[in-house]
Amino acid sequence: MQRVAGSVVQRGVQGTAARIAQEFRQRTAQLPVLALEPLEESHAPFALPTHDAPRVSVIIPVHGKLSYTLACLRSIARHGANAPFEVIVVDDASPDATASVLSEIAGLLLLRNASNLGFIGSCNAGAAAARGSHLLFLNNDTQVTDGWLDRLLDCFEEESNCGLAGSRLIYPDGRLQEAGGIVFSNADGWNYGRFESPEDPKFLYRRDTDYVSGASLMIEAELFQRLNGFDARYSPAYYEDTDLAFGVRATGKRVIYQPESVVVHFEGISSGTDLRAGVKQYQLINKTKFAEKWKDALARQPAAGSSIESAIHHDGRPHILIVDALTPDASRDSGSLRMINIMRLLRELGWRVTFVADNYTASDREIVQLGRIGVHALCKPWSPSLARWLAKERDSLQAVLLSRHYVAAPNLGLVRRVAPRAKVIFDTVDLHFLRELRAARHTGNRAMLRRAQLSRRRELALIRACDVTLVVSPVEQALLSKEAPEANVELVSNVHEEFGRRTEFAARRDLVFVGGFAHPPNVDAVQWLVDEIYPLIHGLRPEIGLHLIGDIPAAARPNLTKPGIQIHGKVEDLAPWMDGCRIAVAPLRYGAGVKGKVNMAMSYGLPVVATDIASEGMQLRDGENILLADDAATFASAVLRLYDDELLWRRLSDNGLDNIREHFSFSAARAALRRALPETDTV
């Protein structure tokens, strides 16, 4: 059951001042408007979902307050969940009509205590009757929202060694109630984020935390049983959730705050707010019991009076700031996918990751996407300027990764000046000057050639000035060994999951090209494909369609609209085309780096026909794991040959998947990142 951090005794003078400041601080954004169930004791009949084999058992202890219980149950019925679940209400000898009213709700398992067992006894009784592999303890003075249960379950599937997961709690007026909790060395607790905006990105990313509130927490049933449930020494209530979290960590498992599980909590309804009366008086009594039980563990907690922002990260994880041109969006470009996967690896390696776009902008969707992989996004209007943020965090930063030369160049001096102890890593994404040189040669443009030579001098100077440089291609690594032999260069190529071949040859049809028009080589490639290559294919086999996927502006579409061609534009999920098309085509005539479109197709077992430039740096061999062609007629011929040759198609599919495993897997990138990062105690 959640503790109310509402007294000077619990939070100290510094905390009280912070609370007052929160109340009078000007709001930077409008608070969310919540659609809540009405609080009425009379009710129309409703039913809860039922399942023969529930995965999650939702356990709700109640003692009176029938109107809140009904509203809670209505919200569960309204929002449901994708995972099968059951709802168990434990009536702890309620003095009102709770038992008779709840017995009429279909799908609800109602347990009745013969005598009052208190919150802890009721929770443990509910757990004993549960059938699910996971237990979700929920206060009756809560209302759930979409994703409340499934997102908690995600933590156990996506976070290594997750033992306990808790929700983002919001007050009915839209203010944040808790985003995980801090426990200080004197056993005082702190509800992180209390009274602030729940939309601030610093509360929107998954992270390890000291405890999560018993108002909404999930734990595996087996682990709960192994820990003997909530400790009865804290009966009837208070500090039992903190004790459970410390017990979970003592087993070597993690306690994780999950911001995507949002629960509205009418705090104080269950137990009141008076520390001198009723159940609430046990808050101070049980603090003493908790301090005695966890004396050794508390010695490792932050000292009372520590700043909240430092205390929330007291686990000592090394900290890295990443600066890129834009907030990454995996559906936009392959560079975004690579950056997202690099951040996933960094967090897996034990790093705390903060990200900022050069334009200091991130959409709500992008903030949530980064939060899902445990990354804190800095952006307007929530964050200070980069200079002010660096000055504040300079002592916590072990590394700064600057992505792309036009981002790294203007920011390198600031980082060196304000955070001089941070190791600076320059991620080229691809060598810009090499791409410009190839474009100049392809077009014969002398002005472009002069710009490329200037870019070369600037980019090489930047590489020499940084501590480590990351490149995506062994071709570029070899080039830099000659151009800048004194530089420390590591190969961190594209990083892909292996999705595997999920559809066989006979069930597939058509061709697919993936590439947005923000990247000039894609513009040239798709125009060449549409004007010269595809007409040769369509003329012989008009039933073979071509799908164009990517951010293609409306002005460019008329020139690409021809018989057999479908323009889909930017899509959220490439899987339908990766699983449904027979061949991916990559007719790039210039560029640099490793081509994500080729990697992506191969990660799905989709064979590729490409140019030599499109396959550069990928350890690919013509006829073994790819088909190569550099003129229109040969390219079209290779497509038609592969389209009808199932044995060849399967060979390319199998060997392409092998190539991804060997050169573009998470394990390959993990080893390179370890070499590039500074040595720390926790990595």
Short mmCIF file of N, CA, C and O in Angstrom, two decimals, residues 320-429:
data_model
loop_
_atom_site.label_atom_id
_atom_site.label_comp_id
_atom_site.label_asym_id
_atom_site.label_seq_id
_atom_site.Cartn_x
_atom_site.Cartn_y
_atom_site.Cartn_z
N ILE A 320 25.73 8.04 -20.30
CA ILE A 320 26.14 8.51 -21.62
C ILE A 320 25.07 9.41 -22.20
O ILE A 320 23.87 9.12 -22.08
N LEU A 321 25.49 10.51 -22.79
CA LEU A 321 24.60 11.40 -23.53
C LEU A 321 24.81 11.15 -25.02
O LEU A 321 25.95 11.09 -25.49
N ILE A 322 23.71 11.01 -25.75
CA ILE A 322 23.77 10.84 -27.20
C ILE A 322 23.10 12.04 -27.85
O ILE A 322 21.98 12.41 -27.51
N VAL A 323 23.81 12.66 -28.80
CA VAL A 323 23.27 13.79 -29.54
C VAL A 323 23.21 13.41 -31.01
O VAL A 323 24.23 13.04 -31.60
N ASP A 324 22.03 13.48 -31.60
CA ASP A 324 21.86 13.17 -33.03
C ASP A 324 21.06 14.29 -33.67
O ASP A 324 20.53 15.17 -32.98
N ALA A 325 20.96 14.26 -34.98
CA ALA A 325 20.28 15.33 -35.70
C ALA A 325 18.80 15.39 -35.33
O ALA A 325 18.26 16.47 -35.07
N LEU A 326 18.15 14.23 -35.33
CA LEU A 326 16.72 14.14 -35.04
C LEU A 326 16.49 13.03 -34.03
O LEU A 326 17.32 12.11 -33.89
N THR A 327 15.38 13.09 -33.34
CA THR A 327 15.01 11.97 -32.48
C THR A 327 14.73 10.77 -33.36
O THR A 327 13.97 10.88 -34.33
N PRO A 328 15.34 9.62 -33.09
CA PRO A 328 15.19 8.48 -34.01
C PRO A 328 13.78 7.94 -34.08
O PRO A 328 13.06 7.90 -33.09
N ASP A 329 13.41 7.53 -35.28
CA ASP A 329 12.11 6.91 -35.54
C ASP A 329 12.38 5.74 -36.48
O ASP A 329 12.77 5.93 -37.63
N ALA A 330 12.23 4.53 -35.97
CA ALA A 330 12.61 3.34 -36.73
C ALA A 330 11.84 3.22 -38.03
O ALA A 330 12.32 2.56 -38.98
N SER A 331 10.67 3.83 -38.13
CA SER A 331 9.90 3.74 -39.37
C SER A 331 10.36 4.77 -40.40
O SER A 331 9.88 4.76 -41.54
N ARG A 332 11.28 5.66 -40.02
CA ARG A 332 11.70 6.73 -40.92
C ARG A 332 12.91 6.36 -41.76
O ARG A 332 12.96 6.61 -42.96
N ASP A 333 13.95 5.77 -41.15
CA ASP A 333 15.18 5.49 -41.88
C ASP A 333 16.00 4.45 -41.13
O ASP A 333 15.80 4.21 -39.94
N SER A 334 16.95 3.85 -41.86
CA SER A 334 17.77 2.79 -41.25
C SER A 334 18.72 3.35 -40.21
O SER A 334 19.10 2.65 -39.27
N GLY A 335 19.13 4.62 -40.36
CA GLY A 335 19.99 5.23 -39.34
C GLY A 335 19.30 5.31 -38.00
O GLY A 335 19.93 5.11 -36.95
N SER A 336 17.99 5.59 -38.02
CA SER A 336 17.23 5.62 -36.77
C SER A 336 17.19 4.25 -36.12
O SER A 336 17.35 4.11 -34.90
N LEU A 337 16.95 3.22 -36.94
CA LEU A 337 16.90 1.86 -36.40
C LEU A 337 18.23 1.49 -35.78
O LEU A 337 18.28 0.91 -34.68
N ARG A 338 19.32 1.83 -36.45
CA ARG A 338 20.65 1.53 -35.91
C ARG A 338 20.86 2.26 -34.58
O ARG A 338 21.34 1.66 -33.61
N MET A 339 20.48 3.54 -34.50
CA MET A 339 20.67 4.29 -33.27
C MET A 339 19.83 3.71 -32.14
O MET A 339 20.29 3.58 -31.00
N ILE A 340 18.58 3.36 -32.43
CA ILE A 340 17.73 2.76 -31.40
C ILE A 340 18.34 1.47 -30.88
O ILE A 340 18.37 1.22 -29.67
N ASN A 341 18.86 0.65 -31.78
CA ASN A 341 19.45 -0.62 -31.35
C ASN A 341 20.76 -0.42 -30.59
O ASN A 341 21.08 -1.19 -29.68
N ILE A 342 21.52 0.61 -30.95
CA ILE A 342 22.72 0.94 -30.18
C ILE A 342 22.33 1.35 -28.76
O ILE A 342 22.97 0.94 -27.77
N MET A 343 21.27 2.14 -28.63
CA MET A 343 20.83 2.54 -27.29
C MET A 343 20.33 1.35 -26.49
O MET A 343 20.55 1.26 -25.27
N ARG A 344 19.66 0.42 -27.16
CA ARG A 344 19.24 -0.81 -26.47
C ARG A 344 20.44 -1.57 -25.94
O ARG A 344 20.44 -2.06 -24.81
N LEU A 345 21.49 -1.65 -26.76
CA LEU A 345 22.70 -2.36 -26.34
C LEU A 345 23.39 -1.64 -25.19
O LEU A 345 23.88 -2.28 -24.25
N LEU A 346 23.45 -0.32 -25.26
CA LEU A 346 24.09 0.44 -24.19
C LEU A 346 23.39 0.18 -22.85
O LEU A 346 24.04 -0.02 -21.82
N ARG A 347 22.07 0.20 -22.88
CA ARG A 347 21.34 -0.05 -21.64
C ARG A 347 21.57 -1.49 -21.17
O ARG A 347 21.72 -1.73 -19.97
N GLU A 348 21.60 -2.42 -22.11
CA GLU A 348 21.87 -3.82 -21.76
C GLU A 348 23.25 -3.96 -21.12
O GLU A 348 23.46 -4.79 -20.23
N LEU A 349 24.20 -3.14 -21.57
CA LEU A 349 25.56 -3.18 -21.03
C LEU A 349 25.68 -2.46 -19.68
O LEU A 349 26.77 -2.38 -19.12
N GLY A 350 24.56 -1.92 -19.19
CA GLY A 350 24.58 -1.32 -17.87
C GLY A 350 24.64 0.18 -17.84
O GLY A 350 24.82 0.78 -16.78
N TRP A 351 24.50 0.84 -19.00
CA TRP A 351 24.61 2.29 -19.06
C TRP A 351 23.25 2.97 -18.87
O TRP A 351 22.22 2.46 -19.27
N ARG A 352 23.29 4.12 -18.26
CA ARG A 352 22.14 5.04 -18.24
C ARG A 352 22.27 5.93 -19.47
O ARG A 352 23.31 6.56 -19.68
N VAL A 353 21.20 5.97 -20.27
CA VAL A 353 21.27 6.63 -21.57
C VAL A 353 20.33 7.82 -21.60
O VAL A 353 19.13 7.71 -21.32
N THR A 354 20.89 8.99 -21.94
CA THR A 354 20.10 10.19 -22.18
C THR A 354 20.29 10.60 -23.63
O THR A 354 21.41 10.57 -24.14
N PHE A 355 19.19 10.96 -24.29
CA PHE A 355 19.26 11.33 -25.71
C PHE A 355 18.73 12.74 -25.91
O PHE A 355 17.75 13.15 -25.27
N VAL A 356 19.35 13.48 -26.84
CA VAL A 356 18.83 14.79 -27.23
C VAL A 356 19.03 14.96 -28.73
O VAL A 356 20.08 14.61 -29.27
N ALA A 357 17.99 15.45 -29.39
CA ALA A 357 18.12 15.80 -30.80
C ALA A 357 18.72 17.20 -30.92
O ALA A 357 18.53 18.05 -30.04
N ASP A 358 19.43 17.44 -32.01
CA ASP A 358 20.09 18.73 -32.19
C ASP A 358 19.09 19.88 -32.23
O ASP A 358 19.41 21.00 -31.84
N ASN A 359 17.86 19.59 -32.66
CA ASN A 359 16.82 20.62 -32.68
C ASN A 359 16.00 20.65 -31.39
O ASN A 359 15.02 21.39 -31.30
N TYR A 360 16.39 19.85 -30.42
CA TYR A 360 15.76 19.79 -29.10
C TYR A 360 14.27 19.48 -29.18
O TYR A 360 13.48 19.93 -28.36
N THR A 361 13.89 18.68 -30.16
CA THR A 361 12.49 18.36 -30.40
C THR A 361 12.28 16.85 -30.38
O THR A 361 13.09 16.10 -30.92
N ALA A 362 11.18 16.43 -29.77
CA ALA A 362 10.77 15.02 -29.81
C ALA A 362 9.26 14.98 -29.69
O ALA A 362 8.68 15.66 -28.85
N SER A 363 8.63 14.19 -30.55
CA SER A 363 7.18 14.04 -30.48
C SER A 363 6.81 13.14 -29.31
O SER A 363 7.65 12.42 -28.76
N ASP A 364 5.54 13.19 -28.91
CA ASP A 364 5.07 12.31 -27.83
C ASP A 364 5.36 10.86 -28.17
O ASP A 364 5.78 10.08 -27.31
N ARG A 365 5.11 10.49 -29.42
CA ARG A 365 5.34 9.11 -29.85
C ARG A 365 6.81 8.72 -29.74
O ARG A 365 7.16 7.63 -29.28
N GLU A 366 7.69 9.63 -30.14
CA GLU A 366 9.12 9.34 -30.08
C GLU A 366 9.61 9.24 -28.64
O GLU A 366 10.47 8.40 -28.32
N ILE A 367 9.07 10.08 -27.76
CA ILE A 367 9.44 10.02 -26.34
C ILE A 367 9.05 8.67 -25.76
O ILE A 367 9.82 8.04 -25.02
N VAL A 368 7.85 8.19 -26.11
CA VAL A 368 7.39 6.89 -25.62
C VAL A 368 8.25 5.77 -26.19
O VAL A 368 8.61 4.82 -25.46
N GLN A 369 8.60 5.86 -27.47
CA GLN A 369 9.43 4.82 -28.08
C GLN A 369 10.78 4.72 -27.39
O GLN A 369 11.27 3.62 -27.12
N LEU A 370 11.40 5.86 -27.09
CA LEU A 370 12.68 5.83 -26.39
C LEU A 370 12.49 5.37 -24.95
O LEU A 370 13.32 4.61 -24.42
N GLY A 371 11.41 5.81 -24.32
CA GLY A 371 11.15 5.39 -22.95
C GLY A 371 10.98 3.89 -22.84
O GLY A 371 11.35 3.28 -21.83
N ARG A 372 10.45 3.28 -23.89
CA ARG A 372 10.24 1.83 -23.89
C ARG A 372 11.55 1.07 -23.83
O ARG A 372 11.60 -0.06 -23.35
N ILE A 373 12.64 1.66 -24.32
CA ILE A 373 13.95 1.00 -24.23
C ILE A 373 14.80 1.62 -23.12
O ILE A 373 16.02 1.41 -23.07
N GLY A 374 14.15 2.40 -22.23
CA GLY A 374 14.86 2.91 -21.06
C GLY A 374 15.70 4.13 -21.30
O GLY A 374 16.67 4.37 -20.57
N VAL A 375 15.33 4.95 -22.29
CA VAL A 375 16.12 6.13 -22.64
C VAL A 375 15.35 7.39 -22.29
O VAL A 375 14.18 7.55 -22.67
N HIS A 376 16.00 8.31 -21.60
CA HIS A 376 15.42 9.60 -21.24
C HIS A 376 15.66 10.58 -22.37
O HIS A 376 16.81 10.86 -22.73
N ALA A 377 14.59 11.13 -22.95
CA ALA A 377 14.70 12.10 -24.03
C ALA A 377 14.65 13.52 -23.48
O ALA A 377 13.71 13.89 -22.79
N LEU A 378 15.67 14.31 -23.79
CA LEU A 378 15.66 15.73 -23.46
C LEU A 378 15.00 16.47 -24.62
O LEU A 378 15.34 16.24 -25.78
N CYS A 379 14.07 17.37 -24.32
CA CYS A 379 13.41 18.11 -25.40
C CYS A 379 12.65 19.29 -24.83
O CYS A 379 12.40 19.37 -23.62
N LYS A 380 12.30 20.22 -25.71
CA LYS A 380 11.44 21.34 -25.33
C LYS A 380 10.02 20.83 -25.08
O LYS A 380 9.59 19.91 -25.74
N PRO A 381 9.29 21.39 -24.13
CA PRO A 381 9.64 22.51 -23.23
C PRO A 381 10.17 22.06 -21.89
O PRO A 381 10.26 22.85 -20.96
N TRP A 382 10.53 20.78 -21.78
CA TRP A 382 10.80 20.19 -20.47
C TRP A 382 12.24 20.36 -20.00
O TRP A 382 12.50 20.35 -18.80
N SER A 383 13.18 20.48 -20.93
CA SER A 383 14.59 20.39 -20.55
C SER A 383 15.29 21.73 -20.72
O SER A 383 14.94 22.52 -21.59
N PRO A 384 16.32 21.97 -19.91
CA PRO A 384 17.12 23.19 -20.09
C PRO A 384 17.96 23.09 -21.36
O PRO A 384 17.99 22.04 -22.01
N SER A 385 18.64 24.14 -21.70
CA SER A 385 19.53 24.11 -22.87
C SER A 385 20.60 23.04 -22.67
O SER A 385 20.88 22.62 -21.54
N LEU A 386 21.20 22.62 -23.77
CA LEU A 386 22.23 21.60 -23.68
C LEU A 386 23.39 22.07 -22.81
O LEU A 386 23.94 21.29 -22.02
N ALA A 387 23.77 23.33 -22.93
CA ALA A 387 24.88 23.85 -22.12
C ALA A 387 24.55 23.78 -20.64
O ALA A 387 25.39 23.35 -19.82
N ARG A 388 23.32 24.16 -20.28
CA ARG A 388 22.93 24.11 -18.86
C ARG A 388 22.82 22.67 -18.38
O ARG A 388 23.20 22.34 -17.25
N TRP A 389 22.29 21.80 -19.23
CA TRP A 389 22.16 20.40 -18.83
C TRP A 389 23.54 19.78 -18.62
O TRP A 389 23.76 19.05 -17.64
N LEU A 390 24.48 20.06 -19.52
CA LEU A 390 25.84 19.53 -19.38
C LEU A 390 26.50 20.04 -18.11
O LEU A 390 27.18 19.29 -17.40
N ALA A 391 26.29 21.31 -17.82
CA ALA A 391 26.88 21.87 -16.60
C ALA A 391 26.34 21.18 -15.36
O ALA A 391 27.07 20.93 -14.39
N LYS A 392 25.05 20.83 -15.39
CA LYS A 392 24.43 20.16 -14.26
C LYS A 392 24.89 18.71 -14.14
O LYS A 392 25.09 18.19 -13.03
N GLU A 393 25.05 18.03 -15.27
CA GLU A 393 25.34 16.60 -15.26
C GLU A 393 26.82 16.26 -15.51
O GLU A 393 27.16 15.09 -15.65
N ARG A 394 27.67 17.25 -15.56
CA ARG A 394 29.07 17.02 -15.96
C ARG A 394 29.76 15.94 -15.13
O ARG A 394 30.54 15.15 -15.66
N ASP A 395 29.44 15.89 -13.83
CA ASP A 395 30.11 14.91 -12.97
C ASP A 395 29.52 13.51 -13.13
O ASP A 395 30.16 12.53 -12.72
N SER A 396 28.32 13.40 -13.70
CA SER A 396 27.70 12.08 -13.87
C SER A 396 28.02 11.46 -15.23
O SER A 396 27.76 10.28 -15.43
N LEU A 397 28.56 12.25 -16.15
CA LEU A 397 28.77 11.78 -17.52
C LEU A 397 30.12 11.10 -17.69
O LEU A 397 31.17 11.71 -17.43
N GLN A 398 30.08 9.85 -18.14
CA GLN A 398 31.32 9.17 -18.50
C GLN A 398 31.60 9.26 -20.01
O GLN A 398 32.74 9.10 -20.43
N ALA A 399 30.56 9.48 -20.80
CA ALA A 399 30.75 9.50 -22.25
C ALA A 399 29.68 10.36 -22.91
O ALA A 399 28.57 10.51 -22.41
N VAL A 400 30.04 10.93 -24.07
CA VAL A 400 29.11 11.65 -24.94
C VAL A 400 29.31 11.12 -26.35
O VAL A 400 30.44 11.07 -26.84
N LEU A 401 28.22 10.69 -26.98
CA LEU A 401 28.28 10.21 -28.36
C LEU A 401 27.63 11.26 -29.25
O LEU A 401 26.45 11.59 -29.08
N LEU A 402 28.41 11.79 -30.20
CA LEU A 402 27.93 12.79 -31.14
C LEU A 402 27.75 12.12 -32.49
O LEU A 402 28.72 11.59 -33.06
N SER A 403 26.53 12.13 -33.01
CA SER A 403 26.22 11.39 -34.23
C SER A 403 26.10 12.33 -35.43
O SER A 403 25.37 13.33 -35.37
N ARG A 404 26.80 12.03 -36.49
CA ARG A 404 26.83 12.75 -37.77
C ARG A 404 27.74 13.98 -37.64
O ARG A 404 27.70 14.70 -36.64
N HIS A 405 28.48 14.24 -38.70
CA HIS A 405 29.51 15.28 -38.65
C HIS A 405 28.91 16.66 -38.43
O HIS A 405 29.48 17.51 -37.73
N TYR A 406 27.72 16.94 -38.99
CA TYR A 406 27.15 18.27 -38.86
C TYR A 406 26.51 18.50 -37.49
O TYR A 406 26.13 19.62 -37.15
N VAL A 407 26.39 17.46 -36.69
CA VAL A 407 25.98 17.59 -35.29
C VAL A 407 27.22 17.65 -34.40
O VAL A 407 27.29 18.44 -33.45
N ALA A 408 28.19 16.80 -34.70
CA ALA A 408 29.39 16.73 -33.87
C ALA A 408 30.22 18.01 -33.93
O ALA A 408 30.70 18.49 -32.90
N ALA A 409 30.37 18.57 -35.12
CA ALA A 409 31.25 19.73 -35.27
C ALA A 409 30.85 20.91 -34.38
O ALA A 409 31.70 21.45 -33.65
N PRO A 410 29.60 21.35 -34.37
CA PRO A 410 29.26 22.51 -33.53
C PRO A 410 29.15 22.20 -32.04
O PRO A 410 29.13 23.12 -31.21
N ASN A 411 29.06 20.92 -31.66
CA ASN A 411 28.86 20.56 -30.26
C ASN A 411 30.12 20.06 -29.56
O ASN A 411 30.14 19.98 -28.33
N LEU A 412 31.14 19.70 -30.33
CA LEU A 412 32.34 19.13 -29.73
C LEU A 412 33.00 20.10 -28.74
O LEU A 412 33.37 19.71 -27.63
N GLY A 413 33.14 21.36 -29.14
CA GLY A 413 33.78 22.33 -28.26
C GLY A 413 33.03 22.51 -26.96
O GLY A 413 33.64 22.60 -25.88
N LEU A 414 31.70 22.56 -27.03
CA LEU A 414 30.88 22.70 -25.82
C LEU A 414 31.09 21.53 -24.88
O LEU A 414 31.26 21.71 -23.67
N VAL A 415 31.09 20.32 -25.41
CA VAL A 415 31.27 19.13 -24.58
C VAL A 415 32.64 19.13 -23.93
O VAL A 415 32.78 18.86 -22.73
N ARG A 416 33.67 19.43 -24.70
CA ARG A 416 35.03 19.44 -24.16
C ARG A 416 35.18 20.49 -23.05
O ARG A 416 35.86 20.26 -22.05
N ARG A 417 34.51 21.62 -23.23
CA ARG A 417 34.65 22.71 -22.27
C ARG A 417 33.85 22.46 -20.99
O ARG A 417 34.34 22.68 -19.88
N VAL A 418 32.62 21.99 -21.13
CA VAL A 418 31.72 21.88 -19.98
C VAL A 418 31.82 20.52 -19.28
O VAL A 418 31.67 20.44 -18.07
N ALA A 419 32.08 19.46 -20.06
CA ALA A 419 32.19 18.12 -19.47
C ALA A 419 33.51 17.49 -19.89
O ALA A 419 33.54 16.50 -20.63
N PRO A 420 34.63 18.03 -19.43
CA PRO A 420 35.95 17.61 -19.94
C PRO A 420 36.33 16.18 -19.62
O PRO A 420 37.19 15.61 -20.29
N ARG A 421 35.70 15.59 -18.61
CA ARG A 421 36.07 14.21 -18.25
C ARG A 421 35.34 13.16 -19.07
O ARG A 421 35.65 11.97 -18.99
N ALA A 422 34.35 13.57 -19.85
CA ALA A 422 33.58 12.61 -20.64
C ALA A 422 34.35 12.20 -21.89
O ALA A 422 34.93 13.04 -22.59
N LYS A 423 34.35 10.92 -22.17
CA LYS A 423 34.96 10.42 -23.39
C LYS A 423 34.04 10.76 -24.56
O LYS A 423 32.84 10.51 -24.51
N VAL A 424 34.61 11.34 -25.61
CA VAL A 424 33.80 11.78 -26.75
C VAL A 424 33.91 10.77 -27.88
O VAL A 424 35.01 10.46 -28.36
N ILE A 425 32.77 10.26 -28.29
CA ILE A 425 32.68 9.26 -29.36
C ILE A 425 31.96 9.91 -30.54
O ILE A 425 30.86 10.45 -30.39
N PHE A 426 32.57 9.87 -31.70
CA PHE A 426 31.99 10.43 -32.92
C PHE A 426 31.45 9.28 -33.76
O PHE A 426 32.20 8.42 -34.22
N ASP A 427 30.14 9.26 -33.94
CA ASP A 427 29.50 8.25 -34.78
C ASP A 427 29.25 8.86 -36.16
O ASP A 427 28.39 9.72 -36.33
N THR A 428 30.01 8.40 -37.15
CA THR A 428 29.91 9.00 -38.48
C THR A 428 28.59 8.68 -39.17
O THR A 428 28.15 9.42 -40.05
N VAL A 429 27.96 7.55 -38.83
CA VAL A 429 26.80 6.97 -39.52
C VAL A 429 27.20 6.51 -40.91
O VAL A 429 26.97 5.36 -41.29
#
